[in-house]
Coordinates of C-alpha atoms and ligand atoms in Angstrom, one line a residue:
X20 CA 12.4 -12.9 -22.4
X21 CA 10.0 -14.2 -19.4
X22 CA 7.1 -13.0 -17.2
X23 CA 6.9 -13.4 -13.7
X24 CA 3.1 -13.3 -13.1
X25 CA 2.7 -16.4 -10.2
X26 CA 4.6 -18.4 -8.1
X27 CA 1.8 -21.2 -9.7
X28 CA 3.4 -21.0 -12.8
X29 CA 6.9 -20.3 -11.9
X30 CA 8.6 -23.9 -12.3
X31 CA 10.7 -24.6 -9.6
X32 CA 14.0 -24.6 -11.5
X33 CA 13.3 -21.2 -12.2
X34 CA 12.6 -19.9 -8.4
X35 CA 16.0 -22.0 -7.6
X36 CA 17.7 -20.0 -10.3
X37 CA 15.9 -16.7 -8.4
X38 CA 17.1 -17.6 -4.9
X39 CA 20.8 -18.3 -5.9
X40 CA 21.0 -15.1 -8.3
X41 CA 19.6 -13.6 -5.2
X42 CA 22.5 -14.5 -2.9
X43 CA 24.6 -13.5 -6.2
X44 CA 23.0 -9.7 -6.2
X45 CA 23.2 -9.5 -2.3
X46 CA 26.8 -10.0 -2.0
X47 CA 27.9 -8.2 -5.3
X48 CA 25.6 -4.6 -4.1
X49 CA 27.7 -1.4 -5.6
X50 CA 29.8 -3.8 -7.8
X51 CA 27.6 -5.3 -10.2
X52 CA 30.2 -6.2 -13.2
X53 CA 27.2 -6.4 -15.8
X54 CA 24.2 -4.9 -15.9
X55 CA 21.9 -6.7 -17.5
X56 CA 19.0 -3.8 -18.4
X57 CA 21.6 -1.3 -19.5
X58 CA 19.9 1.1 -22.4
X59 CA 16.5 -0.4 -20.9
X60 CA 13.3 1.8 -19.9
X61 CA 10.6 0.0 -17.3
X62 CA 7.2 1.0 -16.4
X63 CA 6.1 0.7 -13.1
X64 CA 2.5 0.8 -13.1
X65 CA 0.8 0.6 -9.9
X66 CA -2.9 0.9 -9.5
X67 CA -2.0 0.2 -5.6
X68 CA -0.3 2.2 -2.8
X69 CA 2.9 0.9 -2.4
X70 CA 6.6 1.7 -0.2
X71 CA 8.9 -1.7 -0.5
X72 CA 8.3 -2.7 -4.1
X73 CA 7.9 0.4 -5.7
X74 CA 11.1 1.5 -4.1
X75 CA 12.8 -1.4 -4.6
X76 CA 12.1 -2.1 -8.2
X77 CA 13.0 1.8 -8.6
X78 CA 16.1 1.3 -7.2
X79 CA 16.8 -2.0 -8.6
X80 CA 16.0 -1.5 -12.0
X81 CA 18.3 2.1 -11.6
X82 CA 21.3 -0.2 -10.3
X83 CA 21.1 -2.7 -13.0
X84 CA 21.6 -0.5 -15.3
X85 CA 18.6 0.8 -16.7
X86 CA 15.6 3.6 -15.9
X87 CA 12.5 3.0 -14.1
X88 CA 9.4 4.9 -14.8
X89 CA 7.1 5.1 -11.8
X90 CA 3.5 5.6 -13.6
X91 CA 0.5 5.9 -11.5
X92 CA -2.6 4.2 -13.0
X93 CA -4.5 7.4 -12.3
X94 CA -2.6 9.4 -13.6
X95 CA -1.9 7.5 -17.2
X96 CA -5.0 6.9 -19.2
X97 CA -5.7 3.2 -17.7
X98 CA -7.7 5.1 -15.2
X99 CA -9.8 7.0 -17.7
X100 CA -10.9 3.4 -18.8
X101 CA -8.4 2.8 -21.5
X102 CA -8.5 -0.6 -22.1
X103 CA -5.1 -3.1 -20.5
X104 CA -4.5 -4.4 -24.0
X105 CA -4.3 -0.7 -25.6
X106 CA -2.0 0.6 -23.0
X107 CA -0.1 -2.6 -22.9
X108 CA 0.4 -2.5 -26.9
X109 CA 1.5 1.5 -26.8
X110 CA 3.9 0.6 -23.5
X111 CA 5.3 -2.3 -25.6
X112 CA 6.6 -0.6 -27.8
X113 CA 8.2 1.9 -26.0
X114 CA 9.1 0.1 -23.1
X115 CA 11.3 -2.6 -22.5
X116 CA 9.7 -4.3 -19.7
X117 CA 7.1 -3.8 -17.2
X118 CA 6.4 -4.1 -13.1
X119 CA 2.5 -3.9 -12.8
X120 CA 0.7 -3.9 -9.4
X121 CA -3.1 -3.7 -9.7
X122 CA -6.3 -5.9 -8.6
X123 CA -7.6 -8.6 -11.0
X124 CA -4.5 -11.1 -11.8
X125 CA -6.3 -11.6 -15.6
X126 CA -5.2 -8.1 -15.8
X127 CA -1.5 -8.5 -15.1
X128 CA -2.3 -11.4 -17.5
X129 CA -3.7 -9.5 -20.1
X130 CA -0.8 -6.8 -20.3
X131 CA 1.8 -9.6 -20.7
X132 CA 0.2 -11.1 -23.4
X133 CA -0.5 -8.0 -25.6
X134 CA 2.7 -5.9 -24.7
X135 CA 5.1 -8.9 -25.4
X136 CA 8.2 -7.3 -23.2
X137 CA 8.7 -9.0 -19.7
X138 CA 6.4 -8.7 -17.3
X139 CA 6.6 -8.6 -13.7
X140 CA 3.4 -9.3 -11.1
X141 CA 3.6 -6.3 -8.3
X142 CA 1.0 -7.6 -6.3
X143 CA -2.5 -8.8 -7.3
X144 CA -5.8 -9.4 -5.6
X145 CA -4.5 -13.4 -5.8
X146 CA -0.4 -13.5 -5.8
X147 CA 2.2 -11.7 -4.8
X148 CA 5.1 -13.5 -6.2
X149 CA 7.9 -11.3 -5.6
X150 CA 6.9 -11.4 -2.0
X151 CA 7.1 -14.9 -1.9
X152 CA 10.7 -15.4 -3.3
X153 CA 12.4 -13.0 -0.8
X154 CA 10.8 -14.6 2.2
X155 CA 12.0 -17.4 0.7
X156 CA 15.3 -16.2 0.1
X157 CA 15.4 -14.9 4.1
X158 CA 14.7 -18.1 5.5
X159 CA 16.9 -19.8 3.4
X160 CA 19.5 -16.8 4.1
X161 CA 18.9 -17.5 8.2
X162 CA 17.6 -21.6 8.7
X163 CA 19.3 -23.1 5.2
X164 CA 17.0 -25.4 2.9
X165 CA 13.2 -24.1 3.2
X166 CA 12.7 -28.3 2.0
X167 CA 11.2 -29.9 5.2
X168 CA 10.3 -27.2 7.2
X169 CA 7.1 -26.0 8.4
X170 CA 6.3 -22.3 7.7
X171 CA 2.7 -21.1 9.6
X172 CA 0.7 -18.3 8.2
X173 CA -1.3 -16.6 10.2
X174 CA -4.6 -14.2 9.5
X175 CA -6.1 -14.2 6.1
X176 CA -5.4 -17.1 4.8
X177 CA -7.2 -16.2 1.6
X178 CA -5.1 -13.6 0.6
X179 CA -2.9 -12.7 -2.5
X180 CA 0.3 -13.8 -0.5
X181 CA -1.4 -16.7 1.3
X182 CA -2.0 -17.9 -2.0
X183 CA 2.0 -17.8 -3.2
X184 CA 2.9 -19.3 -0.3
X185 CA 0.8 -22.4 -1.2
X186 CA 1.6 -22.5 -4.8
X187 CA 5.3 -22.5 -3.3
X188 CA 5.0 -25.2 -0.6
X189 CA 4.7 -28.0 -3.2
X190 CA 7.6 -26.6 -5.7
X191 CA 9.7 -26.4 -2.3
X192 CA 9.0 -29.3 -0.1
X193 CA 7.8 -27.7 2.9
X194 CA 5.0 -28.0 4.8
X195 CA 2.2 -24.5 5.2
X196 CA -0.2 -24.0 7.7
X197 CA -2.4 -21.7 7.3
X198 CA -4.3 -20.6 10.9
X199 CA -7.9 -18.7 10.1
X200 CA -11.2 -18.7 10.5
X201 CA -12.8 -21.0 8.0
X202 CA -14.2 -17.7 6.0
X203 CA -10.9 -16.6 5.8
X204 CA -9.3 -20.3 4.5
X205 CA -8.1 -20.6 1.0
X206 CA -10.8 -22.2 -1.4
X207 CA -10.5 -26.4 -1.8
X208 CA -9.8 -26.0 -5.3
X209 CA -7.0 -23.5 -5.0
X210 CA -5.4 -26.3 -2.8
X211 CA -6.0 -29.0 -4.7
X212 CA -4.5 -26.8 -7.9
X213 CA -2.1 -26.3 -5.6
X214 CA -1.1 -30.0 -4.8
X215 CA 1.1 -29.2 -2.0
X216 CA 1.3 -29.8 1.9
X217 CA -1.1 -27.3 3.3
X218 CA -2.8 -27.5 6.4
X219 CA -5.9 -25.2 7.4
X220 CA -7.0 -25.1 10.8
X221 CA -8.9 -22.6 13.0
X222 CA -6.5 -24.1 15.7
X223 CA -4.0 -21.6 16.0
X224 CA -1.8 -22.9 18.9
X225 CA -1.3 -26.1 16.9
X226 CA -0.8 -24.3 13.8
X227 CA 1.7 -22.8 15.3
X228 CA 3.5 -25.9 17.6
X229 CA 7.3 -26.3 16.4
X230 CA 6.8 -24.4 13.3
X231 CA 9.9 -23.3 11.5
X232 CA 8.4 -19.8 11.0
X233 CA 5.4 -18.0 11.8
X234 CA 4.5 -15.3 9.0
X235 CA 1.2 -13.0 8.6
X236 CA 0.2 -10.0 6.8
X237 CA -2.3 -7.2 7.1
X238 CA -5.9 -8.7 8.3
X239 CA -7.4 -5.6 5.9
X240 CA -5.3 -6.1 2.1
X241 CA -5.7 -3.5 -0.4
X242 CA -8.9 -3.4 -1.8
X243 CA -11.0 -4.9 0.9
X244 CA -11.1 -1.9 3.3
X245 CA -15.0 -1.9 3.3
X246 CA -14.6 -4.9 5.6
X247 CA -12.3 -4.0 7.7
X248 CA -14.8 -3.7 10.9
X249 CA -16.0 -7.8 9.6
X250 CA -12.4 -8.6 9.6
X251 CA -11.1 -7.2 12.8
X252 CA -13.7 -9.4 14.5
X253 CA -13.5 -12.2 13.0
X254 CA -9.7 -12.4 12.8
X255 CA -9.3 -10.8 16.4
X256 CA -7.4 -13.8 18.2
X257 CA -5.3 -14.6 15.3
X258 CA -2.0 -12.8 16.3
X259 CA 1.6 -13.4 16.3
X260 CA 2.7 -12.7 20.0
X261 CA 4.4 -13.2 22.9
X262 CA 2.4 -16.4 23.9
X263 CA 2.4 -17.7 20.3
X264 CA 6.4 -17.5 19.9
X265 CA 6.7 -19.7 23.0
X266 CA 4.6 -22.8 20.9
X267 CA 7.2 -22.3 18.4
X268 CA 10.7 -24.0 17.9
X269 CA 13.2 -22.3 19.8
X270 CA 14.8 -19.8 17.3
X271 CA 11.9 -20.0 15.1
X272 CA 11.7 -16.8 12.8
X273 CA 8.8 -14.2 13.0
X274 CA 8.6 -13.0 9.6
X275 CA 5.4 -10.1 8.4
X276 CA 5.8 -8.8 4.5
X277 CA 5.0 -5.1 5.8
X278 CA 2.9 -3.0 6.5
X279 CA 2.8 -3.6 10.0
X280 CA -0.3 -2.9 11.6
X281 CA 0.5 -3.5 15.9
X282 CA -2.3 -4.3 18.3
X283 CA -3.8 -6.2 15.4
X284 CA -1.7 -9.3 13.5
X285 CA 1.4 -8.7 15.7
X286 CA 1.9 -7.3 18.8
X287 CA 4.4 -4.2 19.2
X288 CA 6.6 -6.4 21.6
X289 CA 6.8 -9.2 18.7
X290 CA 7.6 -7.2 16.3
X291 CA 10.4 -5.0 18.0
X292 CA 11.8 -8.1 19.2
X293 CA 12.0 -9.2 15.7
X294 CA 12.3 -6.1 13.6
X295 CA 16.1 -7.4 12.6
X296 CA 14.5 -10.8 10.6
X297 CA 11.4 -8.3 9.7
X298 CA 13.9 -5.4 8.0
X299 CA 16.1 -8.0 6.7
X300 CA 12.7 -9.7 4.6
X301 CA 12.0 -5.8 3.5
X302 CA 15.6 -5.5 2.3
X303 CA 15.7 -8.8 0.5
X304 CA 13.1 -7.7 -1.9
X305 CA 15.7 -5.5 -3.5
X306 CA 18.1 -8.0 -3.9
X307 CA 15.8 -11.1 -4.7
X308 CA 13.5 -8.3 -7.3
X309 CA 17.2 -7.6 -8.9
X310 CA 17.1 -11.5 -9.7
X311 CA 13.7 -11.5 -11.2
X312 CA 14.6 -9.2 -13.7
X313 CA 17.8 -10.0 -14.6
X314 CA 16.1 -14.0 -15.1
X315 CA 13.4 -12.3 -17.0
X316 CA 15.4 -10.4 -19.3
X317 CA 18.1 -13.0 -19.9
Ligands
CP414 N1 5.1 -5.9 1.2 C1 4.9 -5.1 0.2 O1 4.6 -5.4 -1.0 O2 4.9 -3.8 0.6 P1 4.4 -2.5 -0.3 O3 2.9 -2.6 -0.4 O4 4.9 -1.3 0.5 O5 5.0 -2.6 -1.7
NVA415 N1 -2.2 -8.7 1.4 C1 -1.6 -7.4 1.4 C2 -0.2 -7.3 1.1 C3 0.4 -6.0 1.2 C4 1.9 -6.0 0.7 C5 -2.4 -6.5 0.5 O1 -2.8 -7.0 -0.6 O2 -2.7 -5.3 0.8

C-alpha cells in the first residue's frame, strides 16, 4: 500500500514504474486482464472544482475494477468543520483508498496518515502530482526520454504544478525554466529543496529559445481568484503564442494542463494549432492516474 501525495517525495524508480505502467494501461484500454481494485470502494473527495481528474479517476478507478465515490467536501461533514483526521479515520475504514483534491497539502497529509488506505494527491495549493506524471508521460509518448531536454513553463511560476515540475526536473534529468515575474517565481528554498536544474528568469524570449516544450497553466489557480485583476497585470506579456513558438525548436510541443483560458496564457491560434498534443496530455491523465493506483495498491 502507498500514497502518492508529491512528486517531492515520489522516488524516481517509482515515477519510472508510473510512466511504463502508463504505456502498459494505454495500449491494453477495454482489455485489462487483471484488475487490480476489484471488490474495492474509493472516495473522491474534492474540496475544488474539477473536469479532467475527477472524471478520469471516476472512470479509471470503474475500469480497474472497482467503485468510485465522488464526495463533495460540502456536502460531507468536512465542510461543517469536521476535523481531516475524524473523516479520514471513519473513510478508512470503510474505504479502500482515497483521491483527495483540496487546498493546504498538510491536509492531504493529514488524511493519509490517519486513514491508513492509499492516498492519492488531486491537486493542492503546492503540487499537483498526477499532473506532472502524464505530461511527463506525453512528452515521453511524442520526443522519447524527458532526460536532457529543456521543458519552459510559463506564467505562475509559483503555482501548485510549477512546483511538481521542479521537484521532477532533478529525479528526471531535465532542465525547467520557469518565465515570471519575480513575485510570481518559486521561493529559493523550494529550489534549493528541490536540487534540480531550474532556471527563473523574467526573460521570456530566452526562456523560451530552443526549449523542448513550452507548458503554462491558468495565471488565476483555484483559490486565488481575489487576485485575479493583480495577476492579469502583472502576468500580461507572459503568453504562449504565435511569436513565442517561433523561439522554440522546430517541433517543439505546446503543452497547457487545462483549463484553458485564450486571450490570456495562450492565444486561441496557439492553442487550436495545438489542441492534438493539448487533448492528448488531457487523455493521458486517465491512463497515467490508472498507473498510480494500481502502484499504490500493489
Ligand atoms: N488539469 C486539471 O487538473 O484539470 P481539472 O481541474 O479539470 O481536474
Ligand atoms: N494551477 C491550477 C491548476 C488547475 C488544474 C489551479 O490550481 O487552479
Amino acid at each position: 500500500m502507498k500514497d502518492l501525495l508529491s512528486i517531492e517525495h515520489l522516488a524516481r524508480t517509482d515515477i519510472r514504474k508510473i510512466l511504463s505502467e502508463a504505456a502498459a494501461m494505454k495500449r491494453a484500454r477495454g482489455r485489462h486482464r487483471t484488475k487490480p481494485l476489484a471488490g474495492q470502494s474509493w472516495a473522491l473527495i474534492f474540496s475544488k472544482s474539477s473536469t479532467r481528474t475527477r472524471v478520469s479517476f471516476e472512470v479509471g478507478i470503474h475500469e480497474l475494477g472497482g467503485r468510485p465515490m465522488f464526495l463533495s467536501a460540502a456536502d460531507i461533514q468536512l465542510g461543517r468543520g469536521e476535523p481531516i483526521k475524524d473523516t479520514a479515520r471513519v473513510l478508512g475504514r470503510m474505504v479502500h483508498g482515497a483521491v483527495f483534491r483540496t487546498f493546504a497539502q498538510a491536509d492531504v497529509e493529514e488524511f493519509a496518515r490517519y486513514a491508513s488506505i492509499p492516498t492519492i494527491n488531486a491537486l493542492t495549493d503546492e503540487e499537483h502530482p498526477c499532473q506532472i506524471l502524464a505530461d511527463i508521460f506525453t512528452i515521453e509518448e511524442k520526443l522519447g526520454s524527458i532526460s536532457g531536454k529543456v521543458v519552459t513553463f510559463i506564467g505562475d511560476g509559483a503555482c501548485n504544478v510549477a512546483n511538481s515540475w521542479i521537484f521532477a526536473a532533478a529525479k528526471l534529468g531535465f532542465e525547467l525554466r520557469i518565465a515570471a515575474p519575480r513575485p510570481f517565481q518559486p521561493p529559493a528554498s523550494l529550489l534549493q529543496r528541490a536540487a534540480g536544474k531550474v532556471i527563473c528568469t523574467e526573460d521570456l524570449r530566452a526562456a523560451a529559445r530552443g526549449a523542448d516544450v513550452l507548458y503554462t497553466d491558468v495565471w488565476v489557480s483555484m483559490g486565488k481568484e481575489a487576485e485575479s485583476a493583480r495577476r492579469a497585470k502583472a502576468l500580461a506579456k507572459y503568453q504562449i503564442n504565435t511569436a513565442l513558438v517561433k523561439l522554440a525548436r522546430p517541433g517543439a510541443l505546446v503543452m497547457h494542463c487545462l483549463p484553458a483560458y485564450r486571450g490570456k496564457e495562450i492565444d486561441e491560434v496557439t492553442f487550436e494549432a495545438n489542441a492534438q498534443t493539448i487533448f492528448d496530455q488531457a487523455e493521458n491523465r486517465l491512463h497515467a492516474q490508472k498507473a498510480i493506483l494500481q502502484w499504490a495498491v500493489g
